[in-house]
mmCIF file of C-alpha atoms in Angstrom:
data_model
loop_
_atom_site.group_PDB
_atom_site.id
_atom_site.type_symbol
_atom_site.label_atom_id
_atom_site.label_comp_id
_atom_site.label_asym_id
_atom_site.label_seq_id
_atom_site.Cartn_x
_atom_site.Cartn_y
_atom_site.Cartn_z
ATOM 1 C CA MET A 1 0.008 0.014 -0.034
ATOM 2 C CA ASN A 2 1.376 3.422 -0.792
ATOM 3 C CA ASP A 3 0.531 6.954 0.355
ATOM 4 C CA SER A 4 -1.692 7.641 -2.663
ATOM 5 C CA GLN A 5 -4.053 4.841 -1.579
ATOM 6 C CA VAL A 6 -4.819 6.306 1.787
ATOM 7 C CA ASN A 7 -8.318 7.655 2.004
ATOM 8 C CA ALA A 8 -7.835 10.387 4.707
ATOM 9 C CA PRO A 9 -11.059 12.030 4.493
ATOM 10 C CA GLN A 10 -12.871 9.030 5.619
ATOM 11 C CA VAL A 11 -11.227 8.655 8.897
ATOM 12 C CA ASN A 12 -10.966 11.510 11.649
ATOM 13 C CA ASP A 13 -8.361 11.913 14.057
ATOM 14 C CA SER A 14 -10.217 10.348 16.949
ATOM 15 C CA GLN A 15 -10.438 7.098 14.985
ATOM 16 C CA VAL A 16 -6.799 6.650 14.092
ATOM 17 C CA SER A 17 -4.124 5.641 16.596
ATOM 18 C CA ASP A 18 -0.811 6.888 16.856
ATOM 19 C CA THR A 19 1.172 3.790 16.961
ATOM 20 C CA SER A 20 4.515 5.476 17.323
ATOM 21 C CA THR A 21 3.783 5.762 21.062
ATOM 22 C CA LYS A 22 3.102 2.613 22.780
ATOM 23 C CA ALA A 23 0.748 2.275 25.770
ATOM 24 C CA PRO A 24 2.889 2.018 28.913
ATOM 25 C CA LEU A 25 2.615 -1.315 30.823
ATOM 26 C CA GLY A 26 -0.250 -1.048 33.447
ATOM 27 C CA THR A 27 -2.753 1.189 31.676
ATOM 28 C CA GLU A 28 -6.049 -0.016 30.527
ATOM 29 C CA PRO A 29 -6.880 -1.131 26.844
ATOM 30 C CA LEU A 30 -8.239 1.284 24.516
ATOM 31 C CA GLY A 31 -10.053 0.672 21.175
ATOM 32 C CA ASP A 32 -12.671 -1.624 19.901
ATOM 33 C CA LEU A 33 -12.860 -4.898 21.892
ATOM 34 C CA CYS A 34 -12.779 -7.681 19.184
ATOM 35 C CA ILE A 35 -12.074 -10.875 20.937
ATOM 36 C CA ARG A 36 -12.016 -12.138 24.559
ATOM 37 C CA THR A 37 -10.905 -15.647 25.464
ATOM 38 C CA LEU A 38 -9.404 -17.626 28.118
ATOM 39 C CA ALA A 39 -6.001 -19.216 27.786
ATOM 40 C CA MET A 40 -6.276 -22.983 28.418
ATOM 41 C CA PRO A 41 -3.702 -25.731 29.011
ATOM 42 C CA ALA A 42 -4.058 -27.081 25.386
ATOM 43 C CA ASP A 43 -2.520 -23.725 24.106
ATOM 44 C CA THR A 44 0.680 -24.149 25.929
ATOM 45 C CA ASN A 45 4.268 -24.542 24.385
ATOM 46 C CA ALA A 46 6.882 -27.044 25.730
ATOM 47 C CA ASN A 47 7.714 -24.606 28.611
ATOM 48 C CA GLY A 48 4.178 -24.366 29.831
ATOM 49 C CA ASP A 49 3.456 -20.986 28.817
ATOM 50 C CA ILE A 50 0.918 -19.955 26.232
ATOM 51 C CA PHE A 51 2.309 -20.559 22.659
ATOM 52 C CA GLY A 52 2.998 -17.383 20.898
ATOM 53 C CA GLY A 53 1.339 -18.651 17.715
ATOM 54 C CA TRP A 54 -1.925 -19.070 19.574
ATOM 55 C CA LEU A 55 -1.750 -15.603 20.848
ATOM 56 C CA LEU A 56 -0.990 -14.318 17.264
ATOM 57 C CA SER A 57 -3.940 -16.281 15.731
ATOM 58 C CA GLN A 58 -6.260 -14.862 18.525
ATOM 59 C CA MET A 59 -5.136 -11.265 17.356
ATOM 60 C CA ASP A 60 -5.564 -11.927 13.709
ATOM 61 C CA ILE A 61 -9.240 -13.243 14.344
ATOM 62 C CA GLY A 62 -9.972 -10.106 16.298
ATOM 63 C CA GLY A 63 -8.319 -7.982 13.696
ATOM 64 C CA GLY A 64 -10.223 -9.641 10.906
ATOM 65 C CA VAL A 65 -13.437 -9.087 12.680
ATOM 66 C CA PHE A 66 -12.551 -5.351 13.131
ATOM 67 C CA ALA A 67 -11.315 -4.982 9.375
ATOM 68 C CA SER A 68 -14.534 -6.748 8.173
ATOM 69 C CA LYS A 69 -16.670 -4.505 10.111
ATOM 70 C CA VAL A 70 -14.839 -1.305 8.701
ATOM 71 C CA ALA A 71 -14.823 -2.552 5.103
ATOM 72 C CA LYS A 72 -18.312 -4.129 5.146
ATOM 73 C CA SER A 73 -16.901 -6.924 3.306
ATOM 74 C CA ARG A 74 -14.737 -10.189 3.593
ATOM 75 C CA THR A 75 -11.242 -9.453 4.278
ATOM 76 C CA VAL A 76 -8.020 -11.580 4.378
ATOM 77 C CA THR A 77 -4.735 -10.950 6.209
ATOM 78 C CA VAL A 78 -1.884 -9.842 3.920
ATOM 79 C CA ALA A 79 0.722 -8.694 6.430
ATOM 80 C CA ILE A 80 1.563 -8.556 10.060
ATOM 81 C CA GLU A 81 4.466 -6.127 11.148
ATOM 82 C CA ALA A 82 6.133 -4.690 14.239
ATOM 83 C CA MET A 83 4.985 -7.587 16.570
ATOM 84 C CA ASN A 84 6.123 -7.007 20.139
ATOM 85 C CA PHE A 85 5.921 -9.965 22.508
ATOM 86 C CA ARG A 86 6.296 -7.949 25.910
ATOM 87 C CA LYS A 87 5.243 -10.442 28.529
ATOM 88 C CA PRO A 88 4.351 -14.185 28.768
ATOM 89 C CA VAL A 89 0.598 -15.351 28.792
ATOM 90 C CA TYR A 90 -0.138 -18.157 31.267
ATOM 91 C CA VAL A 91 -2.905 -20.606 31.530
ATOM 92 C CA CYS A 92 -6.144 -19.279 33.017
ATOM 93 C CA ASP A 93 -5.291 -15.518 31.846
ATOM 94 C CA LEU A 94 -8.209 -13.840 30.315
ATOM 95 C CA VAL A 95 -7.070 -12.485 26.946
ATOM 96 C CA SER A 96 -8.692 -9.330 25.345
ATOM 97 C CA VAL A 97 -7.737 -8.002 21.953
ATOM 98 C CA PRO A 98 -8.850 -4.477 21.241
ATOM 99 C CA ALA A 99 -8.134 -2.885 17.796
ATOM 100 C CA ASN A 100 -7.693 0.677 16.683
ATOM 101 C CA LEU A 101 -7.657 1.847 12.876
ATOM 102 C CA VAL A 102 -4.318 2.985 11.668
ATOM 103 C CA LYS A 103 -5.279 3.701 8.064
ATOM 104 C CA ILE A 104 -7.533 2.806 5.174
ATOM 105 C CA GLY A 105 -6.227 2.382 1.641
ATOM 106 C CA ARG A 106 -7.892 1.758 -1.623
ATOM 107 C CA THR A 107 -8.370 -2.008 -0.876
ATOM 108 C CA SER A 108 -6.556 -2.344 2.514
ATOM 109 C CA ILE A 109 -7.028 -1.691 6.098
ATOM 110 C CA THR A 110 -4.155 -1.478 8.738
ATOM 111 C CA VAL A 111 -5.109 -2.076 12.111
ATOM 112 C CA HIS A 112 -3.132 -1.766 15.409
ATOM 113 C CA LEU A 113 -3.926 -4.815 17.708
ATOM 114 C CA GLU A 114 -2.896 -5.402 21.235
ATOM 115 C CA ALA A 115 -3.341 -8.375 23.456
ATOM 116 C CA TRP A 116 -4.008 -7.576 27.240
ATOM 117 C CA VAL A 117 -4.639 -10.159 29.828
ATOM 118 C CA LEU A 118 -6.022 -10.205 33.351
ATOM 119 C CA ARG A 119 -4.333 -12.503 35.516
ATOM 120 C CA ARG A 120 -5.951 -14.509 38.378
ATOM 121 C CA ARG A 121 -6.083 -12.590 41.316
ATOM 122 C CA GLU A 122 -5.001 -9.384 39.732
ATOM 123 C CA GLN A 123 -7.175 -6.352 39.009
ATOM 124 C CA GLN A 124 -5.075 -4.504 36.530
ATOM 125 C CA SER A 125 -4.888 -5.678 32.813
ATOM 126 C CA ILE A 126 -1.289 -6.121 31.322
ATOM 127 C CA LEU A 127 -0.178 -5.344 27.826
ATOM 128 C CA VAL A 128 1.463 -8.426 26.637
ATOM 129 C CA THR A 129 1.575 -8.213 22.729
ATOM 130 C CA ASP A 130 0.948 -5.521 20.098
ATOM 131 C CA GLY A 131 1.485 -5.305 16.445
ATOM 132 C CA ASN A 132 0.057 -3.897 13.031
ATOM 133 C CA PHE A 133 -2.029 -6.155 10.954
ATOM 134 C CA THR A 134 -3.132 -5.388 7.221
ATOM 135 C CA TYR A 135 -6.139 -6.807 5.753
ATOM 136 C CA VAL A 136 -7.327 -6.598 2.128
ATOM 137 C CA SER A 137 -11.040 -6.433 1.314
ATOM 138 C CA ILE A 138 -12.100 -9.183 -1.038
ATOM 139 C CA ASP A 139 -15.139 -9.963 -3.270
ATOM 140 C CA ASP A 140 -16.826 -13.346 -3.386
ATOM 141 C CA GLN A 141 -14.398 -14.717 -5.749
ATOM 142 C CA GLY A 142 -11.368 -13.834 -3.630
ATOM 143 C CA HIS A 143 -10.188 -10.908 -5.561
ATOM 144 C CA PRO A 144 -9.192 -7.611 -3.985
ATOM 145 C CA GLN A 145 -11.891 -5.024 -4.171
ATOM 146 C CA THR A 146 -12.060 -1.294 -3.451
ATOM 147 C CA ILE A 147 -13.311 -0.373 -0.013
ATOM 148 C CA ARG A 148 -16.576 1.557 -0.462
ATOM 149 C CA GLN A 149 -16.119 5.339 -0.065
ATOM 150 C CA ASP A 150 -19.337 5.721 1.632
ATOM 151 C CA ALA A 151 -18.583 3.349 4.289
ATOM 152 C CA THR A 152 -19.122 4.722 7.654
ATOM 153 C CA PRO A 153 -16.076 4.340 10.017
ATOM 154 C CA ILE A 154 -16.763 2.516 13.220
ATOM 155 C CA GLN A 155 -16.533 4.367 16.465
ATOM 156 C CA THR A 156 -13.781 3.312 18.973
#
């Protein structure tokens, strides 16, 4: 996606996150909650922690829900960039994935996703992972399609 594909008039400043500044650990998640799930024993790696691939897939599912809602069409993941695995996730952590719109191109949407956990006996959510995911709007035959200019951006 290049700069000429960005449709700036469709998105106002309150709907676009500045991903150059990361949320400090210990603050609350912001954005559109896309998924919330419980980390289970079947999701662990050989060390007994939650497998990073499982967490990445939960973020991708949540981001796909968000992107489809914005595009009002099917979307597919085309890129994942700037993933930051900050803290481990443990069995029984409640994992929440909020999304914030970064930009909308002609056929693509870039979303900043964060994974936050609420650990047992804790009251404060912890930011464990974040990254930018790009999705492309597709038609029924699986071909990229232009995102409708009249699409109303979602409120976050």
